[in-house]
Coordinates of C-alpha atoms in Angstrom, one line a residue:
X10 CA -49.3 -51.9 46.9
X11 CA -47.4 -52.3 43.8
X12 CA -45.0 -49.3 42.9
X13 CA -45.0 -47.5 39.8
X14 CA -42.2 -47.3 37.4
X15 CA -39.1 -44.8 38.4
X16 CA -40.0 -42.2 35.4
X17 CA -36.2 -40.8 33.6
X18 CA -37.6 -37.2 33.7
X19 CA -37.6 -37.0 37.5
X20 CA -34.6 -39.2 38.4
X21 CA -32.7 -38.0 35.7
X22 CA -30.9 -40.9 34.7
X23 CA -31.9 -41.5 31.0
X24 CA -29.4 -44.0 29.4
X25 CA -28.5 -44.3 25.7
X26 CA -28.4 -48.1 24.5
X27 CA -24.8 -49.3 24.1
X28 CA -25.5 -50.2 20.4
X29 CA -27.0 -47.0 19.8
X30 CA -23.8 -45.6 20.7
X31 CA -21.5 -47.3 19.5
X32 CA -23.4 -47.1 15.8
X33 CA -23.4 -43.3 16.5
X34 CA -19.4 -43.7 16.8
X35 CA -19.0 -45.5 14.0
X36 CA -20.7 -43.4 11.7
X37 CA -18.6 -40.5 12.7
X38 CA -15.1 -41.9 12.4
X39 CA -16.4 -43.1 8.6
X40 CA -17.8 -39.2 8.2
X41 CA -14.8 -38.1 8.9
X42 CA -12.8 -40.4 7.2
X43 CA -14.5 -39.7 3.7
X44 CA -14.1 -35.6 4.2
X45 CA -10.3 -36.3 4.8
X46 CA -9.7 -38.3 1.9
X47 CA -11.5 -35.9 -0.4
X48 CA -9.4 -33.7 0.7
X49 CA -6.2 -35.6 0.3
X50 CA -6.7 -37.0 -3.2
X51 CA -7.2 -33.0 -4.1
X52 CA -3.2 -32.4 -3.0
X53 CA 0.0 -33.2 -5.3
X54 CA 0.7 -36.8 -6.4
X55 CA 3.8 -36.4 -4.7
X56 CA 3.2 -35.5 -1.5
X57 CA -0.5 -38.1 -1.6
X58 CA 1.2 -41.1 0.2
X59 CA 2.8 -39.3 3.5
X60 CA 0.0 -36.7 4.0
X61 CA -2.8 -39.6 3.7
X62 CA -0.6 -41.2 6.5
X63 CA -0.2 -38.6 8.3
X64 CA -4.2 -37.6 7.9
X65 CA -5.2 -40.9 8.8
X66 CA -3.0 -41.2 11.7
X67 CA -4.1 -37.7 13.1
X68 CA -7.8 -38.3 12.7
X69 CA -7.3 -41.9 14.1
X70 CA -6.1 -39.9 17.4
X71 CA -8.9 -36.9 16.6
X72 CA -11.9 -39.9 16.9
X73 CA -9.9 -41.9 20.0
X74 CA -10.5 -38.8 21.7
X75 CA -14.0 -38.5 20.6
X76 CA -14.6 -41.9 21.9
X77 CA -12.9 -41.1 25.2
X78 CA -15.2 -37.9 25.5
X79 CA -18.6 -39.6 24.7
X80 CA -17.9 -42.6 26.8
X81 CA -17.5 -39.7 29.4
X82 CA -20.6 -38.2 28.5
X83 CA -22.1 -41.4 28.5
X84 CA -21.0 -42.0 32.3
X85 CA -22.0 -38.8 33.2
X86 CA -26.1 -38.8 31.7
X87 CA -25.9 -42.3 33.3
X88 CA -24.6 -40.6 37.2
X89 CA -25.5 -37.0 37.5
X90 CA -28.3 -34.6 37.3
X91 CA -30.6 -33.8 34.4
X92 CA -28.0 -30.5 33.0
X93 CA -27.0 -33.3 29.7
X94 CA -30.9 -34.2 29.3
X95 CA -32.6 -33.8 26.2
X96 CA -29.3 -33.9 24.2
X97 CA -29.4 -35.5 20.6
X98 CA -27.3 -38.3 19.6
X99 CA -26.4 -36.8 16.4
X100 CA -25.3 -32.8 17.5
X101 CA -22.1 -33.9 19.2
X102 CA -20.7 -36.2 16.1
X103 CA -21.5 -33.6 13.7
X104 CA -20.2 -30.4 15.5
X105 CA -16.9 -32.2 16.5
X106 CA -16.6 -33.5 12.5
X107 CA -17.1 -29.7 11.6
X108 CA -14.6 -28.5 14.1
X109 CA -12.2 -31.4 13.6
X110 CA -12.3 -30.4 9.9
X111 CA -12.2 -26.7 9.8
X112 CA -8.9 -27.3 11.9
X113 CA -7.4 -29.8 9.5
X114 CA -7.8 -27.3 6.4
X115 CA -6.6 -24.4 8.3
X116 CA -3.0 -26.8 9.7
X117 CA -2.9 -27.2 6.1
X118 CA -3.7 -24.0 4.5
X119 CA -1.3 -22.4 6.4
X120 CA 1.5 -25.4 6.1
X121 CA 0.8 -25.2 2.4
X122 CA 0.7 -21.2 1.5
X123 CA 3.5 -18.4 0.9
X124 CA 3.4 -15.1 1.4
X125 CA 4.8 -12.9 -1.3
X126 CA 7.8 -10.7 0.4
X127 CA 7.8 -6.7 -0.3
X128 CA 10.7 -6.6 0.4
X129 CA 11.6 -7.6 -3.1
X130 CA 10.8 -5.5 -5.2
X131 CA 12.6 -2.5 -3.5
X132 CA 15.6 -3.6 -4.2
X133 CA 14.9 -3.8 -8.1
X134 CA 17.1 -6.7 -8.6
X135 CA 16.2 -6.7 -12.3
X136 CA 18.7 -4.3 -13.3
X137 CA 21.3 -6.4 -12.2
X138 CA 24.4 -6.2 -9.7
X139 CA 25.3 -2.6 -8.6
X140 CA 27.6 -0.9 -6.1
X141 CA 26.9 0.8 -3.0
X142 CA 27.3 5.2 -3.0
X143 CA 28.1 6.9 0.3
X144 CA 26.6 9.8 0.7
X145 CA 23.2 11.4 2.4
X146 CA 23.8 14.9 3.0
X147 CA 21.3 17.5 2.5
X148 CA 21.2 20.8 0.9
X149 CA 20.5 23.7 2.8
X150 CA 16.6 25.5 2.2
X151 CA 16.9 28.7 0.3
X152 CA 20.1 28.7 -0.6
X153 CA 21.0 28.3 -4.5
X154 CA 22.9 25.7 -5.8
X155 CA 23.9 24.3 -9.3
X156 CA 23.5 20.9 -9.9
X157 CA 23.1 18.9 -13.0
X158 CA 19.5 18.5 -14.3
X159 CA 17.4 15.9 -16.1
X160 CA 13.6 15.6 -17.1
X161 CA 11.4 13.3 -16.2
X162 CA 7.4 12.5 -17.0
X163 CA 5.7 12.4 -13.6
X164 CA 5.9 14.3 -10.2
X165 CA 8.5 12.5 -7.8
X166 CA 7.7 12.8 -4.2
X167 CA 10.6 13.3 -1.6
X168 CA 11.4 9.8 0.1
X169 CA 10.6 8.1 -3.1
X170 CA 13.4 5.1 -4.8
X171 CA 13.4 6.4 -8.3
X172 CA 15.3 3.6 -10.6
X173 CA 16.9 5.3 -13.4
X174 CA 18.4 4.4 -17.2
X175 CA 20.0 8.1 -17.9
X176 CA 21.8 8.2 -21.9
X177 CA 24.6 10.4 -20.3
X178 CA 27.9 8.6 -19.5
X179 CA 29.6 12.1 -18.1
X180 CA 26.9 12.0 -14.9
X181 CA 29.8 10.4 -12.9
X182 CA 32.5 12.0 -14.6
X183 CA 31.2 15.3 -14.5
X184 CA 30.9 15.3 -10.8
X185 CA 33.8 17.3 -8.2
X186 CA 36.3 15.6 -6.7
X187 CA 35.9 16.9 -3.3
X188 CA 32.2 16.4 -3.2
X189 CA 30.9 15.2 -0.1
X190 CA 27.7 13.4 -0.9
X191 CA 28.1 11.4 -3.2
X192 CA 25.9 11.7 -6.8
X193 CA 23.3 14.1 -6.6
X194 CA 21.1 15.5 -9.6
X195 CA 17.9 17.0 -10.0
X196 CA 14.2 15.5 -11.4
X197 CA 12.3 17.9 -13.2
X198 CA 8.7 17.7 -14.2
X199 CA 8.2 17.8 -17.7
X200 CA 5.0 19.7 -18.7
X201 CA 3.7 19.3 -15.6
X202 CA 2.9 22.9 -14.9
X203 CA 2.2 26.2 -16.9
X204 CA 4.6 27.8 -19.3
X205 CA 4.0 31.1 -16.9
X206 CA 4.6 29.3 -13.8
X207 CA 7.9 27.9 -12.1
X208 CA 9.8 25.1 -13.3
X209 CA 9.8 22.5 -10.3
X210 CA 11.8 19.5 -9.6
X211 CA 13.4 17.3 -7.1
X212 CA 17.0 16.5 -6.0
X213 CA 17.8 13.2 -6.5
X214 CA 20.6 11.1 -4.2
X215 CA 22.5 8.2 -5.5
X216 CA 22.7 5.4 -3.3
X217 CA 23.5 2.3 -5.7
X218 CA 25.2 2.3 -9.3
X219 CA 26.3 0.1 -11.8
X220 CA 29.1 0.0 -14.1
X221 CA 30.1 3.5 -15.9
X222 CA 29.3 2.9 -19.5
X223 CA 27.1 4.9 -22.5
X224 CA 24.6 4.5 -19.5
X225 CA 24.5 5.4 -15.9
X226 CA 22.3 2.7 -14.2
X227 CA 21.1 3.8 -10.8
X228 CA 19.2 3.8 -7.8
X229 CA 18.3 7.1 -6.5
X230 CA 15.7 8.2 -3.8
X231 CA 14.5 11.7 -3.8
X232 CA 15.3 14.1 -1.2
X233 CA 14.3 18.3 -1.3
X234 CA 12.0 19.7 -3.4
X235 CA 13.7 23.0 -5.6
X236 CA 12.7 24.9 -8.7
X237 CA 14.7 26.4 -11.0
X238 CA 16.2 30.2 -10.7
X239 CA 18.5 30.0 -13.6
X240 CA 19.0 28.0 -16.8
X241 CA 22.6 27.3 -18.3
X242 CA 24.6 25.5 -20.2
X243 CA 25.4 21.5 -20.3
X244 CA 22.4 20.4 -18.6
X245 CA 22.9 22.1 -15.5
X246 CA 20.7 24.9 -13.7
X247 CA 20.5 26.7 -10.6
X248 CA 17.8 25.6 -8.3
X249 CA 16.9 26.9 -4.8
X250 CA 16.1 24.8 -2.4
X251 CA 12.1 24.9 -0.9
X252 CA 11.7 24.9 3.0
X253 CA 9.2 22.2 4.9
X254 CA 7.4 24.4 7.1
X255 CA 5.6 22.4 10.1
X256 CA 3.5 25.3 11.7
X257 CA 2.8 24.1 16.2
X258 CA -0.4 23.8 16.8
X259 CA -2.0 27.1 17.6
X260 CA -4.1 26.2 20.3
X261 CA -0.8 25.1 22.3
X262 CA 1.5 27.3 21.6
X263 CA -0.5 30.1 23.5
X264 CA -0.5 28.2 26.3
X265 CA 2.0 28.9 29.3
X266 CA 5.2 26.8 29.8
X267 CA 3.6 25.6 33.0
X268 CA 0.4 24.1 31.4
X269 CA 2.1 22.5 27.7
X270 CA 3.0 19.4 29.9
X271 CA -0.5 18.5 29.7
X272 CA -1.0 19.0 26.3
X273 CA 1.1 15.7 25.8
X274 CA -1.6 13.4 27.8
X275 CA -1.7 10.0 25.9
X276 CA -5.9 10.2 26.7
X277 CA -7.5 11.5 24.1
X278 CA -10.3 12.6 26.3
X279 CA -7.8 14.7 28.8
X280 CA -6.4 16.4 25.4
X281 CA -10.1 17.5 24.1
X282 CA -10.9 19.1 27.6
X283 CA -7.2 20.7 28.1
X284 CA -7.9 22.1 25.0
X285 CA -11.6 23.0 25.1
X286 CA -10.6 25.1 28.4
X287 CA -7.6 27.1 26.3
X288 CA -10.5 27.8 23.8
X289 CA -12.4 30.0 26.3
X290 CA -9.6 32.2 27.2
X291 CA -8.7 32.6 23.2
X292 CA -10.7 35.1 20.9
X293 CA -11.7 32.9 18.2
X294 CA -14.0 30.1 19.3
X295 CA -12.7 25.9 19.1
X296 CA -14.1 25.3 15.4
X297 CA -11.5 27.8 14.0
X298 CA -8.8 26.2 15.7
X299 CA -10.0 22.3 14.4
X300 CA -10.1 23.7 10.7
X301 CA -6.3 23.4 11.4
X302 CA -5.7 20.6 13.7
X303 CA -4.6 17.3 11.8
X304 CA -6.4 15.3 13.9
X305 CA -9.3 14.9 11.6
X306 CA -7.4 14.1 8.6
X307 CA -5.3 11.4 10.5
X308 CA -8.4 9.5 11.7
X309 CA -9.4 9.0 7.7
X310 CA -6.1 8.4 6.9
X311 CA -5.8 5.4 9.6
X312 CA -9.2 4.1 8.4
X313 CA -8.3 4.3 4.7
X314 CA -5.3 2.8 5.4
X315 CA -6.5 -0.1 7.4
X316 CA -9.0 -1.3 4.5
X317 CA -5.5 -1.7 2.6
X318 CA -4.2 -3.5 5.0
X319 CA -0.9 -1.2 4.9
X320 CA 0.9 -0.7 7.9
X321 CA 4.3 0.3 7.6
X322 CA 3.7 4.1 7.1
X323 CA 5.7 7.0 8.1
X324 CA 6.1 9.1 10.9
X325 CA 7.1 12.2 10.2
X326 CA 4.9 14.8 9.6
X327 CA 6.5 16.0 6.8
X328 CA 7.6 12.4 4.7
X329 CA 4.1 11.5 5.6
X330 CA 2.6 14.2 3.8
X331 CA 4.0 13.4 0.9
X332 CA 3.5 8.9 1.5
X333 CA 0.1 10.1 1.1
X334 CA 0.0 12.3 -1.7
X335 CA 1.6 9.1 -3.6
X336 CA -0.7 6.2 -1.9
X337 CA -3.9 7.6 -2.1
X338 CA -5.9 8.5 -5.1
X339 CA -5.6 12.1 -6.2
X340 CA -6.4 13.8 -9.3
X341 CA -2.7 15.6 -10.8
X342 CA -4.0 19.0 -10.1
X343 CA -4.3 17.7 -6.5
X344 CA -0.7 16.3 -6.8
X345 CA 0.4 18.9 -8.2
X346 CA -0.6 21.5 -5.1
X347 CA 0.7 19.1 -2.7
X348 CA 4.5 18.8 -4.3
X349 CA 4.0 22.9 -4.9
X350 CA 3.0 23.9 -1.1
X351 CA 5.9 24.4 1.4
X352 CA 3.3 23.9 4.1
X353 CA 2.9 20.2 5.7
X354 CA -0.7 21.3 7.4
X355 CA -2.0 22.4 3.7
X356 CA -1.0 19.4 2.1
X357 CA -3.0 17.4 4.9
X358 CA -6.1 19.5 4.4
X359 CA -5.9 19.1 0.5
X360 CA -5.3 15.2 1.3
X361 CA -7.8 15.3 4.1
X362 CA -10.9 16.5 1.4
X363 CA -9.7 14.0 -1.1
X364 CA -10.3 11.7 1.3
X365 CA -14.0 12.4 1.6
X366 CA -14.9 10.7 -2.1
X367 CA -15.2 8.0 -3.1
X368 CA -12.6 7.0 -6.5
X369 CA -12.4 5.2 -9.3
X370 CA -9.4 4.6 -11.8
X371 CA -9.9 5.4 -15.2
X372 CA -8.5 5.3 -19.2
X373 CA -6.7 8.4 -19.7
X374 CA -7.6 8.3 -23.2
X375 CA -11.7 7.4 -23.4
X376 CA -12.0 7.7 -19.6
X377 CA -13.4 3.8 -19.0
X378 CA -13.4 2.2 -15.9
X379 CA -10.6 0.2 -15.2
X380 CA -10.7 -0.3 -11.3
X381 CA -11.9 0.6 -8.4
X382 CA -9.7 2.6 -5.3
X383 CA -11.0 -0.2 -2.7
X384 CA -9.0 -2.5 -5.5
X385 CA -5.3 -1.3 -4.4
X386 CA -3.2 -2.9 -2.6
X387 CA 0.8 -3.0 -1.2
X388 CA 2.8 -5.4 -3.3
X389 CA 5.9 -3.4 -2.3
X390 CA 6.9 -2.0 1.4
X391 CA 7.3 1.7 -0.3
X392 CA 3.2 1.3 -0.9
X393 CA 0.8 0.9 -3.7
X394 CA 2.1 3.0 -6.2
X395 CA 6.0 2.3 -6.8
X396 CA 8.7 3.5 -9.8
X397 CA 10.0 0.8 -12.2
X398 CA 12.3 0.6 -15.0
X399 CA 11.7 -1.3 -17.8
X400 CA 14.6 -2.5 -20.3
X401 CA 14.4 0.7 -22.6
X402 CA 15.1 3.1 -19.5
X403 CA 11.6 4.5 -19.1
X404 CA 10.4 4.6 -15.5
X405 CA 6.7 3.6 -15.0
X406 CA 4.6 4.5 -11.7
X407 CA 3.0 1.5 -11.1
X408 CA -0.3 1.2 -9.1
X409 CA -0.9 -2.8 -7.6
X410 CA -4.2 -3.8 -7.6
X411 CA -5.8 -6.9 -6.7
X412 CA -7.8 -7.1 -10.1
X413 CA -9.6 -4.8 -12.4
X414 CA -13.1 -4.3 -13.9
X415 CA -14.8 -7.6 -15.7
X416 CA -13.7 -6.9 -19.4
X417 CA -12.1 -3.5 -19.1
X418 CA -8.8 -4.9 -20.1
X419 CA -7.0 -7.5 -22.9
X420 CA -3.9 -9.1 -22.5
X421 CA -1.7 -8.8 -25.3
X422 CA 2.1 -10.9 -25.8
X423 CA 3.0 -14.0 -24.2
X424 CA 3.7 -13.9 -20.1
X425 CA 7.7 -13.2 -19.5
X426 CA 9.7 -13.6 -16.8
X427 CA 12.7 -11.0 -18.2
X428 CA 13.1 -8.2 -16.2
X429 CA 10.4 -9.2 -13.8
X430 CA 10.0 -6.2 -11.6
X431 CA 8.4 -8.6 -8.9
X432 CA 10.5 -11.9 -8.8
X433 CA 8.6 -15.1 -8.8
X434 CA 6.4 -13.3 -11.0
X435 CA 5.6 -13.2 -14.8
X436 CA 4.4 -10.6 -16.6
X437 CA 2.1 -9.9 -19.7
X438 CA 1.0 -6.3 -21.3
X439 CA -2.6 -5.3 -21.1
X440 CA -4.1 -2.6 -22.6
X441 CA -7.9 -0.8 -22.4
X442 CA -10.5 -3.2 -23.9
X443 CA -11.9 -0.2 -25.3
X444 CA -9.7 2.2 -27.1
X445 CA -6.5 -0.5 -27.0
X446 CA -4.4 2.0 -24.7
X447 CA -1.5 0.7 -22.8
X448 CA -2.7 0.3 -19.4
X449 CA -0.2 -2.0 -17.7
X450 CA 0.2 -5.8 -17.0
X451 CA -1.0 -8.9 -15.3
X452 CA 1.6 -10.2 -12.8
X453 CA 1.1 -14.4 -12.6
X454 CA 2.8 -16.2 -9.8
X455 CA 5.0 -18.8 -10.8
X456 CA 5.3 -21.3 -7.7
X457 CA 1.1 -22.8 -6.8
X458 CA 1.9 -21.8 -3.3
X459 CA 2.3 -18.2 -3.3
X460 CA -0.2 -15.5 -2.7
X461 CA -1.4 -13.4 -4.0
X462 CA -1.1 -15.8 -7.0
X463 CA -1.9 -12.7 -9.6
X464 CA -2.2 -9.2 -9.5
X465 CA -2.2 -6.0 -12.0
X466 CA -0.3 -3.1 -12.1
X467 CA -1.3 -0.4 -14.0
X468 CA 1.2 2.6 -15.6
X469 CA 0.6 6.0 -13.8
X470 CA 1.1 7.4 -17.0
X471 CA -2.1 6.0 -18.6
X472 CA -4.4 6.3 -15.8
X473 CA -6.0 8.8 -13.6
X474 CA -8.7 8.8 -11.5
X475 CA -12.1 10.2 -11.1
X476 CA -14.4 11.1 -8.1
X477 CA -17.9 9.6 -7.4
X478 CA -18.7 12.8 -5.9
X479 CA -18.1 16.5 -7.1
X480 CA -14.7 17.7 -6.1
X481 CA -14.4 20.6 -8.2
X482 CA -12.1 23.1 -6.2
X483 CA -13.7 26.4 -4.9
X484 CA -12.7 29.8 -6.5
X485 CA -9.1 31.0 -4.8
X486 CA -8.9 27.0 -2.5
X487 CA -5.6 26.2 -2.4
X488 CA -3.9 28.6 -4.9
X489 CA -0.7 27.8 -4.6
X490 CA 0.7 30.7 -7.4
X491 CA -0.9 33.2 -5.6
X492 CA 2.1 35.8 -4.9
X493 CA 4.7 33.6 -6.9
X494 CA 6.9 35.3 -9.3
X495 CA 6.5 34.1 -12.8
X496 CA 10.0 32.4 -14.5
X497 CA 9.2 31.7 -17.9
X498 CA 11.4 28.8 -18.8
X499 CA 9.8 26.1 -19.2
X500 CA 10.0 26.2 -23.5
X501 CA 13.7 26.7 -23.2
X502 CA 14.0 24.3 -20.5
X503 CA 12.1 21.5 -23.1
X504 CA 14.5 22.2 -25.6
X505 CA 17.7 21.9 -23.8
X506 CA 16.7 18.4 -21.7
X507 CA 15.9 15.1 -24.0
X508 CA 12.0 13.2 -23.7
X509 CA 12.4 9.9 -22.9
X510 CA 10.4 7.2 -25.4
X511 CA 8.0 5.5 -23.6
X512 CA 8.2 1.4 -24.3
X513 CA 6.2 -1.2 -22.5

């Protein structure tokens, strides 16, 4: 009886013709070979020679083990079971070229790219060589003190670097010999608030200087917030310090010294229930005590935050308060009650409902678009909005963005390099394509490599923002001159302290 045939479905054994194979292989190594050298004649003329080499000699070794790995294959469909039945010649070749490909770019890519150090521009090495100031100390809260005084356009959060061009050579001389702490001055906020209300500002440290002079070039950061009691003579006042109140959270603090050691648990769940149970021996049920738990706000804040990709935030309860009240968008009646408040848990409930809406930067002047908040970005380690100085001594409170709205601004002037507040950067003024206002400028990378390889930054001064949503405040929300006396000095105080010129 003559047998039949052995069929390849039931022994399993189906073999692929040699040539096949071999055809198969040589078709990849030449796939391969044309996507590298695309690639390769895209690079400098300089570097062409070695990297096609290189490239060559790499994907040389990238196909020998392609070979080695069909020829297993190959061995294997021809000696084991039916598991590698079915497969197609042509999947393998062009999922390995893929793969073999998306790893070259990315060797490269990463080989071949910069990233731009914040670092940089907090030192503000534009304003040339300076020397270093001791001295840190703080003033005590609510006591008076009398300390030279100077104006200044914008609100100035504590924990901010303020670079400063002051037209007054007697800051250094003026100062006592046996003071402690160095140069120390207060900020204060130029028609920023009523003529009825208070006069506030913010004492300022000295921590770098340059060369006495007509001018006194320094770096300062700000420290305690103060307003002014008393206005004399020679630019000097008497301020009184404000306290940072941090009130415990009131669910804990009623509990015994016994149980407190579990409100510390590291779960979150164990915290929720520890604190659920404290609820049911209180009078006032748990949503009255979450109305003034943080815990909400700090959740947004770590989500906003980790769209910007910013991660090197502070700690504190109180300096964070105010990081935020500079780095997110906030209308300057908004910034205004957060500077005013001496309470950290206010200022996170006022930052914790701006953080509900959605924002948009506009013109000052004809209100147009400009960019959007999702836009912003950390160019510096302080955060996205930073103080500069420009040549003529006026200090800009620049917001980084990644790019602004499709014909909402014009470039104006040539690109410079001079005074570049971010070096390996050039700069170039751009104002509102609508109304011509001066909005900021276009930062261009100099070196190919270096990312990002432009940017904007837009002046503080020309700018504000507006809500998608309504966020008009409620009747009595957040009055922070409610039971404040009334000092009416803010006309004399104009007089007395000089308005800087703004210059681009």
């Amino acid at each position: 009886m003559e047998s039949d045939p052995p069929n390849p479905q039931q022994s399993g054994s189906a073999s692929i013709p040699s040539g096949s194979n071999e055809r198969d292989i040589a078709s990849r190594r030449n796939r391969l070979m044309r996507i590298t050298q695309r690639t390769i004649d895209t690079d400098e003329s300089g570097r062409s020679s070695s990297s096609s080499s290189s490239s060559f000699e790499e994907m040389e070794d990238n196909n020998n083990e392609v070979d080695e790995r069909v020829d297993s294959d190959d061995f294997s469909a021809n000696n084991s079971p039916s598991e590698h039945h079915g497969l197609d010649a042509e999947e393998l070749p062009e999922d390995e070229a893929a793969r073999l490909f998306e790893d070259y770019i990315r060797e490269r890519e990463s080989a071949a790219t910069e990233i731009y150090n914040t670092e940089l521009p907090t030192e503000h090495a534009y304003l040339g060589k300076m020397e270093r100031v001791e001295g840190v100390d703080y003033l005590e809260p609510g006591k008076t003190y009398r300390l030279p005084i100077y104006s200044h356009h914008s609100i100035v959060y504590p924990g901010e670097i303020v670079p400063l061009m002051l037209n007054d050579s007697t800051l250094y001389s003026g100062r006592s010999n046996d003071s402690s702490d160095g140069l120390k001055f207060g900020l204060v906020f130029q028609n920023q608030y009523r003529d009825s209300g208070r006069v506030y500002g913010v004492t300022c440290q000295v921590y770098e200087r340059g060369a006495e002079g007509l001018s006194a070039l320094m770096k300062t950061v700000a420290q305690q917030r103060f307003y002014i009691v008393r206005h004399s003579q020679e630019r000097r006042a008497d301020v009184k310090i404000l306290p940072e109140i941090v009130l415990p959270d009131p669910l804990i603090s009623t509990c015994s010294n016994a149980m407190v050691r579990y409100a510390y648990s590291s779960r979150k769940d164990r915290l929720s229930s520890f604190k659920r149970l404290l609820t049911q021996a209180t009078v006032w049920p748990q949503f009255v005590y979450d109305q003034y738990d943080t815990k909400e706000v700090m959740t947004k804040v770590e989500r906003f935050l980790s769209s910007l990709n910013i991660t090197s935030v502070q700690t504190d309860k109180v300096k964070l308060s105010f990081w935020l009240a500079r780095n997110i968008p906030l209308t300057e009646e908004y910034r205004k009650m957060i500077f005013c408040t001496d309470s950290v848990l206010r200022r996170m409930l006022i930052i914790n409902k701006a953080l509900d809406h959605m924002w948009y930067f506009i013109c000052k002047r004809c209100e147009s678009e400009i960019a959007n908040y999702d836009d912003m970005f950390a160019m510096s380690k302080q955060g996205v909005q930073t103080s500069y100085c420009n040549p003529a001594g006026y200090v800009h409170d620049t917001l980084t963005v990644h790019k602004t709205k499709e014909n909402s601004t014009l470039p104006v002037d040539r690109p410079s390099t001079n005074f570049s507040w971010f070096p390996g950067y050039s700069w170039q003024i751009i104002v509102c394509a609508n109304c011509r206002q001066h909005l900021g400028w276009k930062f261009v990378a100099e070196k190919k490599n270096v990312l990002p390889k432009s940017f904007f930054g837009l002046s503080g001064t020309n700018i504000t923002v507006k809500s998608h949503g309504d966020l008009k405040m409620a009747e009595g929300e957040f009055d922070f001159n409610a039971g404040t006396p009334i000092v009416n000095e803010q006309s004399d105080l104009d007089s007395e302290l000089e308005t800087d010129e703004e210059v681009y």
